[in-house]
mmCIF file of C-alpha atoms in Angstrom:
data_model
loop_
_atom_site.group_PDB
_atom_site.id
_atom_site.type_symbol
_atom_site.label_atom_id
_atom_site.label_comp_id
_atom_site.label_asym_id
_atom_site.label_seq_id
_atom_site.Cartn_x
_atom_site.Cartn_y
_atom_site.Cartn_z
ATOM 1 C CA LYS D 1 113.650 113.285 122.831
ATOM 2 C CA ARG D 2 115.260 111.573 119.885
ATOM 3 C CA SER D 3 118.384 111.867 117.772
ATOM 4 C CA ARG D 4 117.564 112.100 114.063
ATOM 5 C CA LEU D 5 120.702 110.039 113.390
ATOM 6 C CA VAL D 6 118.789 106.840 114.158
ATOM 7 C CA MET D 7 115.954 106.382 111.703
ATOM 8 C CA SER D 8 113.625 103.447 111.258
ATOM 9 C CA GLN D 9 112.331 102.064 107.962
ATOM 10 C CA ALA D 10 109.869 99.290 107.161
ATOM 11 C CA ARG D 11 111.480 95.883 106.556
ATOM 12 C CA VAL D 12 108.925 95.085 103.852
ATOM 13 C CA TYR D 13 107.038 97.126 101.248
ATOM 14 C CA ALA D 14 109.091 100.214 102.163
ATOM 15 C CA ASP D 15 109.145 101.703 98.655
ATOM 16 C CA VAL D 16 105.650 100.844 97.421
ATOM 17 C CA ASN D 17 104.474 104.456 97.294
ATOM 18 C CA VAL D 18 107.841 105.673 95.997
ATOM 19 C CA HIS D 19 107.175 103.717 92.807
ATOM 20 C CA ARG D 20 103.473 104.556 92.520
ATOM 21 C CA PRO D 21 102.173 107.616 90.646
ATOM 22 C CA ARG D 22 101.413 110.599 92.850
ATOM 23 C CA ASP D 23 97.660 110.342 92.350
ATOM 24 C CA TYR D 24 97.734 106.930 94.066
ATOM 25 C CA TRP D 25 98.715 108.365 97.453
ATOM 26 C CA ASP D 26 98.007 112.102 97.130
ATOM 27 C CA TYR D 27 94.544 111.916 98.677
ATOM 28 C CA GLU D 28 94.282 115.684 99.136
ATOM 29 C CA SER D 29 93.917 115.999 95.353
ATOM 30 C CA LEU D 30 91.037 113.492 95.252
ATOM 31 C CA THR D 31 87.840 114.632 93.567
ATOM 32 C CA VAL D 32 84.993 112.751 95.231
ATOM 33 C CA GLN D 33 82.296 111.358 92.938
ATOM 34 C CA TRP D 34 79.129 111.629 95.019
ATOM 35 C CA GLY D 35 76.316 109.113 94.650
ATOM 36 C CA ASP D 36 72.609 109.678 95.352
ATOM 37 C CA GLN D 37 71.706 109.510 99.052
ATOM 38 C CA ASP D 38 68.076 108.796 98.123
ATOM 39 C CA ASP D 39 69.193 105.358 96.923
ATOM 40 C CA TYR D 40 69.552 104.301 100.567
ATOM 41 C CA GLU D 41 67.362 104.093 103.650
ATOM 42 C CA VAL D 42 68.509 103.694 107.240
ATOM 43 C CA VAL D 43 67.103 100.631 109.023
ATOM 44 C CA ARG D 44 68.709 100.696 112.474
ATOM 45 C CA LYS D 45 71.742 101.952 114.343
ATOM 46 C CA VAL D 46 74.439 99.319 114.813
ATOM 47 C CA GLY D 47 77.353 101.271 116.273
ATOM 48 C CA ARG D 48 79.127 104.531 116.852
ATOM 49 C CA GLY D 49 82.686 105.743 117.106
ATOM 50 C CA LYS D 50 84.688 108.882 117.682
ATOM 51 C CA TYR D 51 84.366 109.965 114.064
ATOM 52 C CA SER D 52 81.123 108.372 112.863
ATOM 53 C CA GLU D 53 77.782 106.728 113.525
ATOM 54 C CA VAL D 54 77.060 103.416 111.819
ATOM 55 C CA PHE D 55 73.708 102.113 110.602
ATOM 56 C CA GLU D 56 72.340 99.073 108.867
ATOM 57 C CA GLY D 57 70.700 100.282 105.698
ATOM 58 C CA ILE D 58 69.030 99.100 102.554
ATOM 59 C CA ASN D 59 69.588 99.942 98.907
ATOM 60 C CA VAL D 60 66.069 100.791 97.742
ATOM 61 C CA ALA D 61 66.962 100.061 94.112
ATOM 62 C CA ASN D 62 67.833 96.383 94.635
ATOM 63 C CA ASN D 63 66.592 95.776 98.202
ATOM 64 C CA GLU D 64 70.061 94.662 99.331
ATOM 65 C CA ARG D 65 71.299 95.303 102.844
ATOM 66 C CA CYS D 66 74.298 97.553 103.382
ATOM 67 C CA ILE D 67 76.164 99.427 106.101
ATOM 68 C CA ILE D 68 75.957 103.232 106.134
ATOM 69 C CA LYS D 69 78.718 105.088 107.972
ATOM 70 C CA ILE D 70 77.652 108.689 108.601
ATOM 71 C CA LEU D 71 80.757 110.768 109.265
ATOM 72 C CA LYS D 72 80.876 113.342 112.042
ATOM 73 C CA PRO D 73 82.309 116.800 111.235
ATOM 74 C CA VAL D 74 86.027 116.324 110.572
ATOM 75 C CA LYS D 75 88.581 117.855 108.236
ATOM 76 C CA LYS D 76 87.918 117.172 104.536
ATOM 77 C CA LYS D 77 91.498 115.934 104.317
ATOM 78 C CA LYS D 78 90.733 113.033 106.678
ATOM 79 C CA ILE D 79 87.578 112.070 104.783
ATOM 80 C CA LYS D 80 89.443 112.118 101.469
ATOM 81 C CA ARG D 81 92.191 109.945 102.942
ATOM 82 C CA GLU D 82 89.723 107.278 104.058
ATOM 83 C CA ILE D 83 87.928 107.307 100.701
ATOM 84 C CA LYS D 84 91.158 107.128 98.682
ATOM 85 C CA ILE D 85 92.474 104.239 100.769
ATOM 86 C CA LEU D 86 89.198 102.308 100.473
ATOM 87 C CA GLN D 87 89.188 102.855 96.707
ATOM 88 C CA ASN D 88 92.805 101.703 96.402
ATOM 89 C CA LEU D 89 92.122 98.561 98.448
ATOM 90 C CA CYS D 90 88.784 97.691 96.841
ATOM 91 C CA GLY D 91 88.646 94.003 95.935
ATOM 92 C CA GLY D 92 91.510 93.030 98.228
ATOM 93 C CA PRO D 93 91.149 89.851 100.312
ATOM 94 C CA ASN D 94 88.963 90.377 103.385
ATOM 95 C CA ILE D 95 88.921 94.165 102.957
ATOM 96 C CA VAL D 96 85.451 95.639 103.520
ATOM 97 C CA LYS D 97 84.068 96.790 100.173
ATOM 98 C CA LEU D 98 83.129 100.447 99.677
ATOM 99 C CA LEU D 99 79.960 100.534 97.558
ATOM 100 C CA ASP D 100 79.120 104.225 97.370
ATOM 101 C CA ILE D 101 79.876 107.708 98.732
ATOM 102 C CA VAL D 102 76.900 110.008 99.325
ATOM 103 C CA ARG D 103 76.098 113.226 101.187
ATOM 104 C CA ASP D 104 73.048 115.036 102.478
ATOM 105 C CA GLN D 105 71.996 117.772 100.052
ATOM 106 C CA HIS D 106 71.312 120.288 102.830
ATOM 107 C CA SER D 107 73.813 119.590 105.624
ATOM 108 C CA LYS D 108 76.482 118.241 103.234
ATOM 109 C CA THR D 109 77.171 115.479 105.781
ATOM 110 C CA PRO D 110 79.052 112.696 103.962
ATOM 111 C CA SER D 111 78.287 109.002 104.337
ATOM 112 C CA LEU D 112 80.169 105.920 103.198
ATOM 113 C CA VAL D 113 78.159 102.904 102.058
ATOM 114 C CA PHE D 114 79.694 99.454 102.572
ATOM 115 C CA GLU D 115 78.856 95.825 101.932
ATOM 116 C CA TYR D 116 76.802 94.239 104.709
ATOM 117 C CA VAL D 117 78.462 91.736 107.027
ATOM 118 C CA ASN D 118 76.264 89.830 109.473
ATOM 119 C CA SER D 119 78.824 89.940 112.261
ATOM 120 C CA THR D 120 78.645 88.630 115.821
ATOM 121 C CA ASP D 121 79.859 90.803 118.703
ATOM 122 C CA PHE D 122 83.405 89.647 119.481
ATOM 123 C CA LYS D 123 82.590 89.562 123.211
ATOM 124 C CA VAL D 124 80.024 86.885 122.420
ATOM 125 C CA LEU D 125 81.941 85.110 119.633
ATOM 126 C CA TYR D 126 85.520 84.889 120.938
ATOM 127 C CA PRO D 127 84.735 82.780 124.044
ATOM 128 C CA THR D 128 83.165 80.154 121.755
ATOM 129 C CA LEU D 129 86.049 79.867 119.272
ATOM 130 C CA THR D 130 88.026 76.650 118.998
ATOM 131 C CA ASP D 131 91.750 76.408 118.358
ATOM 132 C CA TYR D 132 91.042 75.812 114.678
ATOM 133 C CA ASP D 133 88.609 78.757 114.512
ATOM 134 C CA ILE D 134 91.265 81.092 115.915
ATOM 135 C CA ARG D 135 93.879 79.835 113.449
ATOM 136 C CA TYR D 136 91.439 80.287 110.590
ATOM 137 C CA TYR D 137 90.375 83.839 111.447
ATOM 138 C CA ILE D 138 93.895 85.001 112.294
ATOM 139 C CA TYR D 139 95.003 83.701 108.900
ATOM 140 C CA GLU D 140 92.141 85.536 107.172
ATOM 141 C CA LEU D 141 93.129 88.727 109.008
ATOM 142 C CA LEU D 142 96.779 88.223 108.023
ATOM 143 C CA LYS D 143 95.704 88.083 104.383
ATOM 144 C CA ALA D 144 93.946 91.443 104.727
ATOM 145 C CA LEU D 145 96.962 92.983 106.467
ATOM 146 C CA ASP D 146 99.417 91.617 103.925
ATOM 147 C CA TYR D 147 97.313 93.065 101.134
ATOM 148 C CA CYS D 148 96.992 96.565 102.585
ATOM 149 C CA HIS D 149 100.688 96.626 103.509
ATOM 150 C CA SER D 150 101.611 95.478 99.999
ATOM 151 C CA GLN D 151 99.614 98.442 98.705
ATOM 152 C CA GLY D 152 101.628 100.844 100.877
ATOM 153 C CA ILE D 153 98.943 101.335 103.530
ATOM 154 C CA MET D 154 99.010 100.998 107.338
ATOM 155 C CA HIS D 155 95.626 100.362 109.002
ATOM 156 C CA ARG D 156 96.659 101.832 112.391
ATOM 157 C CA ASP D 157 93.511 100.723 114.247
ATOM 158 C CA VAL D 158 93.485 96.922 114.250
ATOM 159 C CA LYS D 159 91.285 95.660 117.100
ATOM 160 C CA PRO D 160 88.363 93.245 117.581
ATOM 161 C CA HIS D 161 85.781 96.014 117.010
ATOM 162 C CA ASN D 162 87.222 96.523 113.513
ATOM 163 C CA VAL D 163 87.293 92.861 112.510
ATOM 164 C CA MET D 164 83.813 91.815 111.421
ATOM 165 C CA ILE D 165 83.189 88.064 111.461
ATOM 166 C CA ASP D 166 80.178 86.272 109.992
ATOM 167 C CA HIS D 167 80.797 82.990 111.777
ATOM 168 C CA GLU D 168 78.118 81.086 109.880
ATOM 169 C CA LEU D 169 79.751 81.895 106.534
ATOM 170 C CA ARG D 170 83.307 81.898 107.962
ATOM 171 C CA LYS D 171 83.652 85.380 106.458
ATOM 172 C CA LEU D 172 85.972 88.050 107.904
ATOM 173 C CA ARG D 173 86.244 91.701 106.918
ATOM 174 C CA LEU D 174 88.728 94.320 108.151
ATOM 175 C CA ILE D 175 86.773 97.564 108.543
ATOM 176 C CA ASP D 176 87.158 101.200 109.650
ATOM 177 C CA TRP D 177 89.972 102.677 107.596
ATOM 178 C CA GLY D 178 89.485 106.137 109.104
ATOM 179 C CA LEU D 179 92.919 106.136 110.775
ATOM 180 C CA ALA D 180 94.716 104.349 107.930
ATOM 181 C CA GLU D 181 97.610 106.132 106.244
ATOM 182 C CA PHE D 182 99.997 105.753 103.313
ATOM 183 C CA TYR D 183 103.489 104.658 104.304
ATOM 184 C CA HIS D 184 106.417 106.774 103.103
ATOM 185 C CA PRO D 185 109.922 105.818 104.308
ATOM 186 C CA GLY D 186 111.416 108.395 106.644
ATOM 187 C CA LYS D 187 108.122 110.187 107.238
ATOM 188 C CA GLU D 188 107.131 110.957 110.817
ATOM 189 C CA TYR D 189 103.531 110.150 111.736
ATOM 190 C CA ASN D 190 101.120 111.134 114.483
ATOM 191 C CA VAL D 191 101.437 108.727 117.425
ATOM 192 C CA ARG D 192 97.859 109.441 118.525
ATOM 193 C CA VAL D 193 96.445 106.536 116.535
ATOM 194 C CA ALA D 194 95.111 103.058 117.391
ATOM 195 C CA SER D 195 92.988 102.264 120.431
ATOM 196 C CA ARG D 196 94.735 102.266 123.791
ATOM 197 C CA TYR D 197 94.778 98.512 124.458
ATOM 198 C CA PHE D 198 96.228 97.862 120.995
ATOM 199 C CA LYS D 199 98.782 100.685 120.797
ATOM 200 C CA GLY D 200 102.284 99.488 119.979
ATOM 201 C CA PRO D 201 105.231 100.495 122.199
ATOM 202 C CA GLU D 202 106.434 102.788 119.400
ATOM 203 C CA LEU D 203 103.361 104.968 119.904
ATOM 204 C CA LEU D 204 103.706 104.972 123.687
ATOM 205 C CA VAL D 205 107.372 106.069 123.582
ATOM 206 C CA ASP D 206 106.738 108.657 120.850
ATOM 207 C CA LEU D 207 108.648 107.007 117.999
ATOM 208 C CA GLN D 208 107.103 108.739 114.992
ATOM 209 C CA ASP D 209 108.758 106.988 112.045
ATOM 210 C CA TYR D 210 106.810 103.775 112.641
ATOM 211 C CA ASP D 211 105.522 101.525 109.868
ATOM 212 C CA TYR D 212 103.301 98.558 108.988
ATOM 213 C CA SER D 213 104.658 96.613 111.977
ATOM 214 C CA LEU D 214 102.364 98.664 114.215
ATOM 215 C CA ASP D 215 99.483 96.587 112.823
ATOM 216 C CA MET D 216 101.327 93.391 113.736
ATOM 217 C CA TRP D 217 101.585 94.447 117.393
ATOM 218 C CA SER D 218 97.846 95.158 117.417
ATOM 219 C CA LEU D 219 97.245 91.737 115.857
ATOM 220 C CA GLY D 220 99.380 90.210 118.616
ATOM 221 C CA CYS D 221 97.269 91.910 121.290
ATOM 222 C CA MET D 222 94.114 90.561 119.644
ATOM 223 C CA PHE D 223 95.592 87.087 119.397
ATOM 224 C CA ALA D 224 96.723 87.081 123.049
ATOM 225 C CA GLY D 225 93.209 88.051 124.097
ATOM 226 C CA MET D 226 91.768 85.188 122.039
ATOM 227 C CA ILE D 227 94.021 82.351 123.193
ATOM 228 C CA PHE D 228 94.300 83.395 126.843
ATOM 229 C CA ARG D 229 90.644 84.497 126.975
ATOM 230 C CA LYS D 230 91.738 87.745 128.564
ATOM 231 C CA GLU D 231 90.210 90.718 126.782
ATOM 232 C CA PRO D 232 91.918 93.107 126.542
ATOM 233 C CA PHE D 233 95.243 91.428 127.177
ATOM 234 C CA PHE D 234 97.082 94.663 128.091
ATOM 235 C CA TYR D 235 94.545 96.608 130.159
ATOM 236 C CA GLY D 236 95.998 100.083 130.719
ATOM 237 C CA HIS D 237 93.929 102.843 132.315
ATOM 238 C CA ASP D 238 95.638 105.541 130.227
ATOM 239 C CA ASN D 239 98.490 105.696 127.711
ATOM 240 C CA GLN D 240 101.188 105.806 130.373
ATOM 241 C CA ASP D 241 99.656 102.908 132.280
ATOM 242 C CA GLN D 242 99.416 101.011 128.981
ATOM 243 C CA LEU D 243 103.216 101.014 128.707
ATOM 244 C CA VAL D 244 103.428 99.940 132.361
ATOM 245 C CA LYS D 245 101.142 96.966 131.670
ATOM 246 C CA ILE D 246 103.296 95.958 128.678
ATOM 247 C CA ALA D 247 106.524 96.309 130.672
ATOM 248 C CA LYS D 248 105.159 94.062 133.427
ATOM 249 C CA VAL D 249 104.858 91.271 130.846
ATOM 250 C CA LEU D 250 107.754 91.867 128.429
ATOM 251 C CA GLY D 251 110.176 93.230 131.029
ATOM 252 C CA THR D 252 112.008 96.524 131.410
ATOM 253 C CA ASP D 253 115.449 95.283 130.314
ATOM 254 C CA GLU D 254 113.997 94.639 126.874
ATOM 255 C CA LEU D 255 112.226 98.017 126.917
ATOM 256 C CA ASN D 256 115.482 99.810 127.732
ATOM 257 C CA ALA D 257 117.273 97.953 124.930
ATOM 258 C CA TYR D 258 114.572 99.178 122.535
ATOM 259 C CA LEU D 259 114.859 102.761 123.766
ATOM 260 C CA ASN D 260 118.649 102.675 123.477
ATOM 261 C CA LYS D 261 118.559 101.282 119.937
ATOM 262 C CA TYR D 262 116.458 104.189 118.673
ATOM 263 C CA ARG D 263 118.038 106.833 120.941
ATOM 264 C CA LEU D 264 114.801 107.412 122.823
ATOM 265 C CA GLU D 265 114.289 108.599 126.387
ATOM 266 C CA LEU D 266 111.207 108.205 128.554
ATOM 267 C CA ASP D 267 109.810 111.203 130.333
ATOM 268 C CA PRO D 268 111.119 110.989 133.957
ATOM 269 C CA GLN D 269 107.570 110.660 135.310
ATOM 270 C CA LEU D 270 106.781 107.801 132.901
ATOM 271 C CA ASP D 271 110.129 106.149 133.655
ATOM 272 C CA ALA D 272 109.255 106.182 137.358
ATOM 273 C CA LEU D 273 105.809 104.715 136.660
ATOM 274 C CA VAL D 274 107.251 101.917 134.519
ATOM 275 C CA GLY D 275 109.674 100.907 137.277
ATOM 276 C CA ARG D 276 111.681 97.688 136.922
ATOM 277 C CA HIS D 277 110.176 94.353 135.950
ATOM 278 C CA SER D 278 111.449 90.978 134.782
ATOM 279 C CA ARG D 279 110.064 89.358 131.641
ATOM 280 C CA LYS D 280 107.181 86.964 132.393
ATOM 281 C CA PRO D 281 106.912 83.577 130.657
ATOM 282 C CA TRP D 282 103.800 83.185 128.501
ATOM 283 C CA SER D 283 102.980 80.043 130.491
ATOM 284 C CA ARG D 284 101.977 82.318 133.378
ATOM 285 C CA PHE D 285 98.783 83.188 131.489
ATOM 286 C CA VAL D 286 97.722 79.586 130.877
ATOM 287 C CA ASN D 287 94.919 78.171 133.013
ATOM 288 C CA SER D 288 92.326 75.401 132.913
ATOM 289 C CA ASP D 289 89.912 77.578 130.916
ATOM 290 C CA ASN D 290 92.308 78.395 128.067
ATOM 291 C CA GLN D 291 94.890 75.600 127.981
ATOM 292 C CA HIS D 292 93.142 73.895 125.028
ATOM 293 C CA LEU D 293 93.871 77.026 122.945
ATOM 294 C CA VAL D 294 97.522 77.495 123.940
ATOM 295 C CA SER D 295 99.698 75.229 121.800
ATOM 296 C CA PRO D 296 103.506 75.571 121.538
ATOM 297 C CA GLU D 297 103.139 76.991 118.028
ATOM 298 C CA ALA D 298 100.560 79.523 119.284
ATOM 299 C CA ILE D 299 103.052 80.734 121.899
ATOM 300 C CA ASP D 300 105.801 80.884 119.252
ATOM 301 C CA PHE D 301 103.549 82.940 116.976
ATOM 302 C CA LEU D 302 102.531 85.294 119.791
ATOM 303 C CA ASP D 303 106.116 85.753 120.937
ATOM 304 C CA LYS D 304 107.130 86.842 117.431
ATOM 305 C CA LEU D 305 104.349 89.440 117.292
ATOM 306 C CA LEU D 306 104.594 91.012 120.748
ATOM 307 C CA ARG D 307 108.110 92.392 120.480
ATOM 308 C CA TYR D 308 109.068 95.867 121.675
ATOM 309 C CA ASP D 309 111.265 96.389 118.629
ATOM 310 C CA HIS D 310 108.921 96.829 115.681
ATOM 311 C CA GLN D 311 111.704 95.675 113.335
ATOM 312 C CA ASP D 312 111.840 92.305 115.113
ATOM 313 C CA ARG D 313 108.141 91.478 114.700
ATOM 314 C CA LEU D 314 106.739 89.045 112.184
ATOM 315 C CA THR D 315 105.545 90.674 109.004
ATOM 316 C CA ALA D 316 102.380 89.692 107.160
ATOM 317 C CA LYS D 317 104.270 89.498 103.857
ATOM 318 C CA ARG D 318 103.699 86.458 101.706
ATOM 319 C CA SER D 319 106.758 84.542 100.590
ATOM 320 C CA ASN D 320 106.397 81.834 97.960
ATOM 321 C CA GLY D 321 102.647 81.942 98.453
ATOM 322 C CA ASN D 322 102.783 81.640 102.236
ATOM 323 C CA ILE D 323 102.657 84.351 104.861
ATOM 324 C CA GLU D 324 105.862 84.531 106.910
ATOM 325 C CA ALA D 325 103.946 83.400 109.978
ATOM 326 C CA SER D 326 103.334 80.025 108.296
ATOM 327 C CA SER D 327 106.442 78.760 110.061
ATOM 328 C CA SER D 328 104.428 78.396 113.221
ATOM 329 C CA PHE D 329 100.853 78.927 114.290
ATOM 330 C CA CYS D 330 98.946 79.154 111.009
ATOM 331 C CA LEU D 331 100.630 76.251 109.205
ATOM 332 C CA PHE D 332 97.622 73.974 109.662
ATOM 333 C CA VAL D 333 95.305 76.560 108.119
ATOM 334 C CA PHE D 334 97.742 77.261 105.273
ATOM 335 C CA SER D 335 97.406 73.625 104.270
ATOM 336 C CA MET D 336 93.792 74.415 103.389
ATOM 337 C CA GLU D 337 94.802 77.030 100.816
ATOM 338 C CA PRO D 338 93.945 76.461 97.129
ATOM 339 C CA GLY D 339 96.381 74.075 95.449
ATOM 340 C CA TYR D 340 98.616 73.827 98.529
ATOM 341 C CA GLY D 341 98.987 70.048 98.303
ATOM 342 C CA LEU D 342 99.810 70.138 94.607
ATOM 343 C CA CYS D 343 102.297 72.963 95.114
ATOM 344 C CA GLN D 344 104.064 71.067 97.870
ATOM 345 C CA ALA D 345 104.288 67.954 95.724
ATOM 346 C CA GLY D 346 105.524 69.911 92.729
ATOM 347 C CA ALA D 347 102.620 68.556 90.752
ATOM 348 C CA MET D 348 101.149 71.759 89.349
ATOM 349 C CA GLY D 349 101.842 70.432 85.869
ATOM 350 C CA TYR D 350 98.885 68.079 86.166
ATOM 351 C CA GLY D 351 96.654 70.895 84.974
ATOM 352 C CA VAL D 352 93.881 73.179 86.080
ATOM 353 C CA GLN D 353 91.234 70.445 86.313
ATOM 354 C CA ASN D 354 93.249 68.533 88.881
ATOM 355 C CA GLU D 355 93.816 71.713 90.871
ATOM 356 C CA ILE D 356 90.087 72.496 90.893
ATOM 357 C CA VAL D 357 89.333 68.981 92.155
ATOM 358 C CA THR D 358 92.008 69.396 94.832
ATOM 359 C CA ILE D 359 90.592 72.745 95.934
ATOM 360 C CA VAL D 360 87.079 71.314 96.232
ATOM 361 C CA LEU D 361 88.398 68.327 98.215
ATOM 362 C CA PHE D 362 90.325 70.630 100.542
ATOM 363 C CA ALA D 363 87.188 72.719 101.069
ATOM 364 C CA ILE D 364 85.203 69.585 101.940
ATOM 365 C CA ILE D 365 87.911 68.534 104.409
ATOM 366 C CA GLU D 366 87.800 71.993 105.946
ATOM 367 C CA LEU D 367 84.011 71.835 106.295
ATOM 368 C CA ILE D 368 84.408 68.514 108.103
ATOM 369 C CA PHE D 369 86.957 70.058 110.470
ATOM 370 C CA LEU D 370 84.552 72.938 111.066
ATOM 371 C CA ARG D 371 81.632 70.543 111.588
ATOM 372 C CA THR D 372 79.732 72.830 109.243
ATOM 373 C CA PHE D 373 77.478 71.357 106.605
ATOM 374 C CA SER D 374 75.290 74.278 105.502
ATOM 375 C CA LEU D 375 75.019 74.587 101.715
ATOM 376 C CA GLN D 376 75.471 78.365 101.895
ATOM 377 C CA CYS D 377 78.728 78.021 103.826
ATOM 378 C CA ALA D 378 79.979 75.297 101.454
ATOM 379 C CA ILE D 379 79.278 77.430 98.365
ATOM 380 C CA TYR D 380 80.945 80.474 99.924
ATOM 381 C CA LEU D 381 84.018 78.521 101.010
ATOM 382 C CA ILE D 382 84.530 76.823 97.630
ATOM 383 C CA ALA D 383 84.053 80.155 95.808
ATOM 384 C CA GLN D 384 86.564 81.769 98.161
ATOM 385 C CA ARG D 385 89.097 79.015 97.497
ATOM 386 C CA LEU D 386 88.593 79.050 93.709
ATOM 387 C CA SER D 387 88.806 82.839 93.306
ATOM 388 C CA PRO D 388 92.648 83.033 93.437
ATOM 389 C CA LEU D 389 92.844 80.370 90.720
ATOM 390 C CA TYR D 390 90.364 82.361 88.634
ATOM 391 C CA LYS D 391 92.589 85.447 88.925
ATOM 392 C CA ASP D 392 95.726 83.450 88.094
ATOM 393 C CA LEU D 393 94.150 82.268 84.847
ATOM 394 C CA HIS D 394 93.136 85.861 83.922
ATOM 395 C CA LEU D 395 89.697 84.637 82.907
#
């Protein structure tokens, strides 16, 4: 039960959709432009979810690989929402690219066609990642989250299964926007979103006016699993037990402070299950197998993500070119960003040629750090680093 006197509003990007035209966020009014399903052939099944089955496919016109997401029967409203969000985010950093929307002529079953990403199963990849790898991929994911949040969109299902990584090309894509939603200040949302192990406390205590910060909790759960090599980090057997597992780490005093702030009360049965627990130090999760991944700045970063109070969490918002989290864990990776050295030295006046040289040098340094010398990876990395400069010049 909750008093409506205590409302919550996003700390960043709260009014994005207030200032956008209605047709930007009114997905129910979307008219879908259907492509030709005969342009694509299914090659093999690569995954399945609650709302879809996913296949590797091929575009018969140009012989390029793609991913075909065949949607299970759901409300048209939900399909339109996913399509509208993907269209709005198209071209954003590390956002999976929607290539086409098709449907079967007879069954009318819709399918979404996406760019192909040669990803490695996270259960295989994550145990091999170095400290630098984790910093790099978390930073790439932060860029995707900052972009979608800046466009007034919450992902609401951030988890390893939805973060595709082509480790050879150092390419990351945030996928599966089926649960994503437009953020409107003061609106109450369904708390039955996100996957159990990555559900924020706000969902588990039925706080409905949540915001982008839900994605930051999910990111924190992912990050904890990566650095402590404990996947999933919070392993609840059901939604109630999920809150119990969180309380055993973050403590019940802090949980009660959160509930009091937003005038929330736990169901008596859930309150009894949660019990009373002291906050555990993060050092308790360090062991000989993961200690090389757990730096002081990693702990600082994690601690600022895994907060009960969604308004106290780090945001993904960029400030002066850097994501807020740059103050800690990702600082080393930020130094690899295009033109970072010149910006820091106040030497941008030296011209575009100098910046291009700097970007290429930074990319070479990064390749050395990665111990990666494939030509394909080098070309991709340099193109990735030059693309923001290209946009800045409006070429």
